[in-house]
Amino acid sequence: MVCTVVVGGFWGDEGKGKIVSYLALRDKVKIGVRGGVGPNAGHTVQYQGETLRLRMLPSALVNPKTRLLLGAGVLVNPARFLEEVEAFKVKGRVGLDPNCAIIEPKHLEADRSEHFSGKIGTTGTGTGPCNSDRVQRKAKTAREIPELQEFLSDVASEVNEALDEGENVLVEGTQGTFLSLYHGTYPYVTSKDVTASAICSDVGLGPTRVDEVLIVFKAYVTRVGQGPLPGELSQEEAERRGWAEVATVTGRRRRAAPFNLELARKAVMLNGATQAAITKLDVLYPECRGADSYEKLPEEAKAFVRKIEEALGIPVTILGTGPEALQIVDLTKRKA
Ligand code: IMP
Ligand code: MG
């Protein structure tokens, strides 16, 4: 039995979706459960030639045997949720907690003006206004929404019982450490805490139940919306290096900066991380593309990984070498 929590180490978009989908396949995960904020998260998963763009469902869905759950802390946009259930044909294996709060059209409307002209530059998906109504005890919950009735489940019990029975559970965080309402670059943050402890609380898991906290870093740092980004490159330089990404949810340009060891160390501390993944190594070192073993990596890439590992004081167990779920160098055994 292993309970693994996966979190982002920077400002989101580290490639958590890819790592989670790989782990769901590798570890024959019984339950993939999402914590985090809501449909402001965009996870891109590539598997068997298909590209899945997820905003509500756990990225563990690539494993057809995995049950997919949304914890009580997650905000649900019912239309978006139902659309994904339909598109990915997962109706029989999805559940959400009756206490999930509901994003309504008024929340979208309020957030859209913030997105276009506000000082934070939110994703415009209604999550901030919905969380605000939630803390004022005014938000609706999933139990009040007729279309969601068939999906309701006591998620905390399902997850804890699966662990009691010795199954593997994957707890999927969203956003990244420095978007945390408490520990991030306030006020340029999302509308709740998104560090590992908060992700567990979203799901109804106590801290003693967690075995591993896997923190995901990208080989460089990106950030969308406003707020500080140490070492930020000009757009031209980001493009020259191939780091100029476009945001999945909003289509905005992601700002970019080189990997930041100091921030990474702080993120490891804030999350109590026990291991790290580094994604997009192939963007930094194109010779890595598709490599499936450490030996196949160029010396430069190995040195980069070693330097990070030494600075963080935890093992780097997974390296991403391409966009596909299985384009991975898995160092877990080496570390064991
Ligand atoms: P909100 O979460 O939509 O309120 O946006 C607040 C800030 O968090 C903005 O800077 C967004 O760009 C950022 N943000 C929220 N969710 C994500 C995400 O999944 N990836 C990257 N940035 C995000
Ligand atoms: Mg994303």
CSV table of C-alpha atoms and ligand atoms in Angstrom, one decimal:
chain,number,residue,atom,x,y,z
A,1,MET,CA,0.0,0.0,0.0
A,2,VAL,CA,1.4,3.4,-1.0
A,3,CYS,CA,-0.3,6.7,-0.7
A,4,THR,CA,1.5,9.2,-2.9
A,5,VAL,CA,0.7,12.9,-3.0
A,6,VAL,CA,1.8,14.7,-6.2
A,7,VAL,CA,2.3,18.5,-6.0
A,8,GLY,CA,3.7,21.3,-8.2
A,9,GLY,CA,7.0,22.9,-7.1
A,10,PHE,CA,6.8,26.2,-8.8
A,11,TRP,CA,3.8,28.2,-10.3
A,12,GLY,CA,1.9,25.3,-11.8
A,13,ASP,CA,2.3,23.8,-15.3
A,14,GLU,CA,5.3,21.7,-14.2
A,15,GLY,CA,3.8,18.7,-15.9
A,16,LYS,CA,2.0,17.0,-13.0
A,17,GLY,CA,-0.6,15.5,-15.4
A,18,LYS,CA,2.1,13.6,-17.3
A,19,ILE,CA,3.8,12.3,-14.1
A,20,VAL,CA,0.5,11.3,-12.5
A,21,SER,CA,-0.6,9.4,-15.7
A,22,TYR,CA,2.7,7.6,-15.7
A,23,LEU,CA,2.4,6.6,-12.0
A,24,ALA,CA,-1.3,5.5,-12.5
A,25,LEU,CA,-0.1,3.1,-15.1
A,26,ARG,CA,3.1,1.9,-13.3
A,27,ASP,CA,1.6,1.4,-9.9
A,28,LYS,CA,-1.7,-0.1,-10.9
A,29,VAL,CA,-3.4,2.7,-8.9
A,30,LYS,CA,-6.8,1.8,-7.4
A,31,ILE,CA,-7.9,5.4,-6.8
A,32,GLY,CA,-6.7,8.6,-8.4
A,33,VAL,CA,-8.2,11.5,-6.4
A,34,ARG,CA,-7.9,15.1,-7.1
A,35,GLY,CA,-7.5,17.8,-4.6
A,36,GLY,CA,-6.6,21.4,-5.4
A,37,VAL,CA,-8.7,24.3,-6.6
A,38,GLY,CA,-10.8,23.5,-9.6
A,39,PRO,CA,-11.1,24.0,-13.3
A,40,ASN,CA,-8.5,26.8,-13.3
A,41,ALA,CA,-6.0,23.9,-13.5
A,42,GLY,CA,-5.2,22.5,-17.0
A,43,HIS,CA,-3.5,19.1,-17.2
A,44,THR,CA,-2.3,17.8,-20.6
A,45,VAL,CA,-1.9,14.1,-20.9
A,46,GLN,CA,-0.6,12.3,-23.9
A,47,TYR,CA,-1.0,8.6,-24.1
A,48,GLN,CA,-1.3,6.1,-27.0
A,49,GLY,CA,-1.3,8.8,-29.6
A,50,GLU,CA,-4.0,10.9,-28.0
A,51,THR,CA,-3.8,14.2,-26.3
A,52,LEU,CA,-6.2,14.6,-23.4
A,53,ARG,CA,-6.8,18.1,-21.9
A,54,LEU,CA,-8.3,17.8,-18.4
A,55,ARG,CA,-9.6,20.6,-16.2
A,56,MET,CA,-11.8,18.6,-13.8
A,57,LEU,CA,-10.9,14.9,-13.9
A,58,PRO,CA,-7.8,13.3,-12.3
A,59,SER,CA,-5.0,12.6,-14.8
A,60,ALA,CA,-4.9,9.0,-13.5
A,61,LEU,CA,-7.8,8.3,-16.0
A,62,VAL,CA,-5.4,6.8,-18.5
A,63,ASN,CA,-5.4,3.7,-16.4
A,64,PRO,CA,-8.9,2.2,-17.3
A,65,LYS,CA,-8.9,0.3,-14.0
A,66,THR,CA,-8.4,3.4,-11.8
A,67,ARG,CA,-11.4,4.9,-10.0
A,68,LEU,CA,-11.4,8.7,-10.4
A,69,LEU,CA,-12.5,10.9,-7.5
A,70,LEU,CA,-12.8,14.6,-6.7
A,71,GLY,CA,-12.3,15.6,-3.1
A,72,ALA,CA,-14.6,17.8,-1.1
A,73,GLY,CA,-12.2,20.8,-1.4
A,74,VAL,CA,-12.4,20.9,-5.1
A,75,LEU,CA,-14.6,23.4,-6.9
A,76,VAL,CA,-16.8,21.9,-9.7
A,77,ASN,CA,-18.0,23.5,-12.8
A,78,PRO,CA,-20.9,21.0,-13.6
A,79,ALA,CA,-21.0,21.6,-17.3
A,80,ARG,CA,-17.3,21.1,-17.7
A,81,PHE,CA,-17.3,18.0,-15.4
A,82,LEU,CA,-20.1,16.4,-17.4
A,83,GLU,CA,-18.4,17.2,-20.7
A,84,GLU,CA,-15.2,15.5,-19.6
A,85,VAL,CA,-17.1,12.5,-18.2
A,86,GLU,CA,-18.8,12.1,-21.6
A,87,ALA,CA,-15.7,12.9,-23.7
A,88,PHE,CA,-13.4,10.4,-21.9
A,89,LYS,CA,-16.2,7.8,-21.4
A,90,VAL,CA,-15.5,7.3,-17.7
A,91,LYS,CA,-19.0,7.5,-16.3
A,92,GLY,CA,-18.9,4.2,-14.4
A,93,ARG,CA,-15.8,5.0,-12.5
A,94,VAL,CA,-16.1,8.7,-11.5
A,95,GLY,CA,-17.2,10.1,-8.1
A,96,LEU,CA,-17.3,13.4,-6.5
A,97,ASP,CA,-17.9,14.5,-2.9
A,98,PRO,CA,-21.3,15.9,-2.1
A,99,ASN,CA,-19.5,18.8,-0.4
A,100,CYS,CA,-17.7,20.0,-3.5
A,101,ALA,CA,-18.7,23.6,-4.1
A,102,ILE,CA,-20.3,24.6,-7.4
A,103,ILE,CA,-19.1,27.3,-9.8
A,104,GLU,CA,-22.1,29.2,-11.1
A,105,PRO,CA,-22.4,31.5,-14.0
A,106,LYS,CA,-22.2,34.5,-11.7
A,107,HIS,CA,-18.7,33.3,-10.5
A,108,LEU,CA,-17.5,33.0,-14.1
A,109,GLU,CA,-18.8,36.5,-14.9
A,110,ALA,CA,-17.1,38.1,-11.9
A,111,ASP,CA,-13.8,36.3,-12.6
A,112,ARG,CA,-13.8,37.1,-16.3
A,113,SER,CA,-13.5,40.8,-15.7
A,114,GLU,CA,-10.6,40.1,-13.3
A,115,HIS,CA,-9.0,37.9,-15.9
A,116,PHE,CA,-9.1,40.7,-18.5
A,117,SER,CA,-8.4,43.8,-16.5
A,118,GLY,CA,-7.7,42.9,-12.8
A,119,LYS,CA,-4.4,43.1,-11.0
A,120,ILE,CA,-3.9,39.3,-10.5
A,121,GLY,CA,-4.6,38.1,-14.0
A,122,THR,CA,-6.7,35.1,-12.9
A,123,THR,CA,-7.6,32.3,-15.2
A,124,GLY,CA,-11.2,33.6,-15.4
A,125,THR,CA,-12.7,30.2,-14.5
A,126,GLY,CA,-14.7,31.4,-11.6
A,127,THR,CA,-12.7,29.7,-8.9
A,128,GLY,CA,-11.8,32.8,-6.8
A,129,PRO,CA,-15.4,34.2,-6.6
A,130,CYS,CA,-16.7,30.7,-5.8
A,131,ASN,CA,-14.2,30.1,-3.0
A,132,SER,CA,-15.1,33.5,-1.7
A,133,ASP,CA,-18.8,32.5,-1.6
A,134,ARG,CA,-17.8,29.2,-0.1
A,135,VAL,CA,-16.1,30.8,2.9
A,136,GLN,CA,-19.1,33.0,3.4
A,137,ARG,CA,-21.3,29.8,3.4
A,138,LYS,CA,-23.2,31.0,0.3
A,139,ALA,CA,-21.9,28.7,-2.4
A,140,LYS,CA,-24.0,25.7,-3.6
A,141,THR,CA,-22.7,22.2,-3.1
A,142,ALA,CA,-22.8,19.2,-5.4
A,143,ARG,CA,-25.5,17.6,-3.4
A,144,GLU,CA,-27.9,20.3,-4.6
A,145,ILE,CA,-27.3,19.8,-8.3
A,146,PRO,CA,-29.6,17.3,-9.9
A,147,GLU,CA,-27.2,16.4,-12.8
A,148,LEU,CA,-24.5,15.4,-10.4
A,149,GLN,CA,-26.6,13.1,-8.1
A,150,GLU,CA,-25.5,9.9,-9.8
A,151,PHE,CA,-21.8,10.7,-9.2
A,152,LEU,CA,-22.0,11.6,-5.5
A,153,SER,CA,-19.8,9.5,-3.2
A,154,ASP,CA,-18.2,9.8,0.3
A,155,VAL,CA,-14.8,10.4,-1.2
A,156,ALA,CA,-12.9,10.6,2.1
A,157,SER,CA,-14.3,7.1,3.1
A,158,GLU,CA,-13.5,5.6,-0.3
A,159,VAL,CA,-9.9,6.8,-0.2
A,160,ASN,CA,-9.2,5.8,3.5
A,161,GLU,CA,-10.8,2.4,3.0
A,162,ALA,CA,-8.8,1.7,-0.1
A,163,LEU,CA,-5.7,2.4,1.9
A,164,ASP,CA,-6.9,0.2,4.8
A,165,GLU,CA,-7.3,-2.6,2.2
A,166,GLY,CA,-3.7,-2.2,1.0
A,167,GLU,CA,-4.4,-0.5,-2.3
A,168,ASN,CA,-2.3,2.2,-4.0
A,169,VAL,CA,-3.8,5.6,-4.0
A,170,LEU,CA,-2.6,8.7,-6.0
A,171,VAL,CA,-3.5,12.1,-4.6
A,172,GLU,CA,-3.3,14.7,-7.3
A,173,GLY,CA,-2.5,18.3,-6.5
A,174,THR,CA,-3.1,21.2,-8.8
A,175,GLN,CA,-1.4,24.6,-9.4
A,176,GLY,CA,2.1,25.0,-7.8
A,177,THR,CA,3.6,25.8,-4.4
A,178,PHE,CA,4.1,29.5,-5.0
A,179,LEU,CA,0.5,30.0,-6.1
A,180,SER,CA,-0.5,29.0,-2.6
A,181,LEU,CA,-2.8,31.5,-0.9
A,182,TYR,CA,-0.7,31.1,2.3
A,183,HIS,CA,2.9,30.3,1.2
A,184,GLY,CA,3.0,31.9,-2.3
A,185,THR,CA,3.7,35.3,-3.7
A,186,TYR,CA,0.6,36.9,-2.2
A,187,PRO,CA,-1.5,38.6,-3.6
A,188,TYR,CA,-0.5,37.1,-6.9
A,189,VAL,CA,-1.7,33.6,-5.9
A,190,THR,CA,-4.7,31.3,-6.3
A,191,SER,CA,-7.7,31.3,-4.0
A,192,LYS,CA,-6.5,28.6,-1.5
A,193,ASP,CA,-3.5,26.8,-0.2
A,194,VAL,CA,-2.2,24.2,-2.7
A,195,THR,CA,0.7,22.6,-0.7
A,196,ALA,CA,0.6,18.9,0.1
A,197,SER,CA,-1.1,19.3,3.4
A,198,ALA,CA,-3.9,21.3,1.8
A,199,ILE,CA,-4.3,18.8,-1.0
A,200,CYS,CA,-4.7,16.0,1.6
A,201,SER,CA,-7.2,18.1,3.5
A,202,ASP,CA,-9.2,18.6,0.3
A,203,VAL,CA,-9.6,14.9,0.0
A,204,GLY,CA,-10.1,14.0,3.6
A,205,LEU,CA,-6.8,12.3,4.3
A,206,GLY,CA,-5.0,12.8,7.6
A,207,PRO,CA,-1.2,13.5,7.5
A,208,THR,CA,-0.3,10.1,9.0
A,209,ARG,CA,-1.8,8.3,6.0
A,210,VAL,CA,0.7,9.7,3.5
A,211,ASP,CA,3.7,7.7,2.5
A,212,GLU,CA,5.3,9.7,-0.3
A,213,VAL,CA,5.1,13.4,-1.4
A,214,LEU,CA,6.4,13.7,-4.9
A,215,ILE,CA,7.1,17.2,-6.0
A,216,VAL,CA,7.2,18.0,-9.7
A,217,PHE,CA,9.6,20.6,-11.1
A,218,LYS,CA,10.0,21.6,-14.7
A,219,ALA,CA,13.5,21.9,-16.0
A,220,TYR,CA,12.9,25.7,-16.2
A,221,VAL,CA,10.3,27.8,-14.5
A,222,THR,CA,7.1,29.3,-16.0
A,223,ARG,CA,4.4,31.5,-14.7
A,224,VAL,CA,1.2,32.9,-16.1
A,225,GLY,CA,-0.6,36.0,-14.9
A,226,GLN,CA,0.9,38.7,-12.7
A,227,GLY,CA,3.4,38.5,-9.9
A,228,PRO,CA,7.2,38.2,-9.4
A,229,LEU,CA,9.3,35.7,-11.3
A,230,PRO,CA,12.9,35.8,-10.3
A,231,GLY,CA,15.3,35.6,-13.3
A,232,GLU,CA,12.5,36.3,-15.8
A,233,LEU,CA,13.7,36.2,-19.4
A,234,SER,CA,12.6,38.4,-22.2
A,235,GLN,CA,10.0,36.9,-24.5
A,236,GLU,CA,12.6,36.8,-27.3
A,237,GLU,CA,15.1,34.9,-25.1
A,238,ALA,CA,12.4,32.5,-23.9
A,239,GLU,CA,11.5,31.8,-27.6
A,240,ARG,CA,15.2,31.3,-28.5
A,241,ARG,CA,15.5,28.7,-25.8
A,242,GLY,CA,12.3,27.0,-26.7
A,243,TRP,CA,10.7,27.8,-23.4
A,244,ALA,CA,7.9,30.0,-24.7
A,245,GLU,CA,4.8,28.1,-23.7
A,246,VAL,CA,1.1,28.9,-24.1
A,247,ALA,CA,-1.2,28.3,-21.2
A,248,THR,CA,-3.6,25.3,-21.5
A,249,VAL,CA,-6.6,27.0,-19.9
A,250,THR,CA,-6.3,30.6,-21.0
A,251,GLY,CA,-4.1,30.6,-24.1
A,252,ARG,CA,-1.9,33.2,-22.5
A,253,ARG,CA,1.8,33.3,-23.0
A,254,ARG,CA,3.7,31.8,-20.1
A,255,ARG,CA,6.5,33.9,-18.7
A,256,ALA,CA,9.8,31.9,-18.3
A,257,ALA,CA,12.9,31.8,-16.2
A,258,PRO,CA,15.8,29.4,-15.6
A,259,PHE,CA,15.4,26.6,-12.9
A,260,ASN,CA,15.7,28.2,-9.5
A,261,LEU,CA,17.4,26.0,-6.8
A,262,GLU,CA,16.5,28.4,-3.9
A,263,LEU,CA,12.8,28.3,-4.7
A,264,ALA,CA,12.9,24.5,-5.3
A,265,ARG,CA,14.5,24.0,-1.9
A,266,LYS,CA,11.8,26.1,-0.2
A,267,ALA,CA,9.1,24.2,-2.1
A,268,VAL,CA,10.5,20.9,-0.9
A,269,MET,CA,10.3,22.2,2.7
A,270,LEU,CA,6.8,23.6,2.4
A,271,ASN,CA,5.5,20.3,1.0
A,272,GLY,CA,7.6,17.9,3.1
A,273,ALA,CA,8.5,16.3,-0.2
A,274,THR,CA,10.2,12.9,-0.1
A,275,GLN,CA,11.1,12.7,-3.8
A,276,ALA,CA,11.2,14.9,-6.9
A,277,ALA,CA,10.4,14.6,-10.6
A,278,ILE,CA,12.0,16.9,-13.3
A,279,THR,CA,10.0,17.2,-16.5
A,280,LYS,CA,10.9,18.6,-19.9
A,281,LEU,CA,14.5,17.6,-19.6
A,282,ASP,CA,14.4,17.2,-23.4
A,283,VAL,CA,13.6,20.9,-23.8
A,284,LEU,CA,16.8,21.8,-22.1
A,285,TYR,CA,18.8,19.0,-23.6
A,286,PRO,CA,17.2,17.9,-26.9
A,287,GLU,CA,19.5,14.8,-27.1
A,288,CYS,CA,17.4,13.4,-24.1
A,289,ARG,CA,14.2,13.2,-26.2
A,290,GLY,CA,12.5,9.9,-25.7
A,291,ALA,CA,15.3,8.5,-23.6
A,292,ASP,CA,14.2,5.7,-21.2
A,293,SER,CA,17.3,5.1,-19.2
A,294,TYR,CA,19.7,7.2,-17.3
A,295,GLU,CA,22.7,5.8,-19.3
A,296,LYS,CA,21.2,7.3,-22.5
A,297,LEU,CA,21.2,10.8,-21.1
A,298,PRO,CA,24.0,13.2,-22.2
A,299,GLU,CA,26.6,14.1,-19.5
A,300,GLU,CA,25.3,17.7,-19.3
A,301,ALA,CA,21.8,16.5,-18.4
A,302,LYS,CA,23.1,14.1,-15.8
A,303,ALA,CA,25.1,16.9,-14.2
A,304,PHE,CA,22.0,19.1,-14.1
A,305,VAL,CA,20.0,16.4,-12.4
A,306,ARG,CA,22.8,15.6,-9.9
A,307,LYS,CA,23.1,19.3,-9.0
A,308,ILE,CA,19.4,19.6,-8.3
A,309,GLU,CA,19.4,16.4,-6.2
A,310,GLU,CA,22.3,17.5,-4.1
A,311,ALA,CA,20.8,20.9,-3.5
A,312,LEU,CA,17.4,19.5,-2.6
A,313,GLY,CA,18.5,16.6,-0.4
A,314,ILE,CA,15.9,14.3,-1.7
A,315,PRO,CA,16.1,11.7,-4.5
A,316,VAL,CA,15.1,12.7,-8.0
A,317,THR,CA,13.2,9.6,-9.0
A,318,ILE,CA,11.5,10.5,-12.3
A,319,LEU,CA,12.7,12.4,-15.4
A,320,GLY,CA,10.4,13.5,-18.2
A,321,THR,CA,12.0,13.1,-21.6
A,322,GLY,CA,9.1,13.9,-23.9
A,323,PRO,CA,5.4,14.7,-23.8
A,324,GLU,CA,4.1,11.1,-23.9
A,325,ALA,CA,3.1,9.5,-20.5
A,326,LEU,CA,5.7,6.8,-21.0
A,327,GLN,CA,8.6,9.0,-22.1
A,328,ILE,CA,10.2,8.7,-18.7
A,329,VAL,CA,13.5,7.8,-17.1
A,330,ASP,CA,12.4,6.0,-13.9
A,331,LEU,CA,15.2,6.1,-11.3
A,332,THR,CA,13.0,4.8,-8.5
A,333,LYS,CA,14.7,1.4,-8.4
A,334,ARG,CA,18.2,2.9,-8.5
A,335,LYS,CA,17.3,4.9,-5.4
A,336,ALA,CA,15.7,2.1,-3.4
B,1,IMP,P1,-7.0,31.9,-10.3
B,1,IMP,O1,-6.6,30.6,-9.7
B,1,IMP,O2,-7.8,31.6,-11.6
B,1,IMP,O3,-7.8,32.8,-9.4
B,1,IMP,O4,-5.7,32.7,-10.8
B,1,IMP,C1,-4.8,33.2,-9.8
B,1,IMP,C2,-3.4,33.1,-10.3
B,1,IMP,O5,-3.0,31.7,-10.4
B,1,IMP,C3,-3.2,33.6,-11.8
B,1,IMP,O6,-1.8,34.1,-11.8
B,1,IMP,C4,-3.3,32.3,-12.6
B,1,IMP,O7,-2.6,32.5,-13.8
B,1,IMP,C5,-2.6,31.3,-11.7
B,1,IMP,N1,-3.1,29.9,-11.9
B,1,IMP,C6,-4.2,29.4,-11.5
B,1,IMP,N2,-4.3,28.1,-11.8
B,1,IMP,C7,-3.2,27.8,-12.5
B,1,IMP,C8,-2.6,26.6,-13.2
B,1,IMP,O8,-3.2,25.5,-13.1
B,1,IMP,N3,-1.5,26.8,-13.8
B,1,IMP,C9,-0.8,28.0,-13.8
B,1,IMP,N4,-1.2,29.1,-13.2
B,1,IMP,C10,-2.4,29.0,-12.6
B,2,MG,MG,-1.5,23.5,-16.3
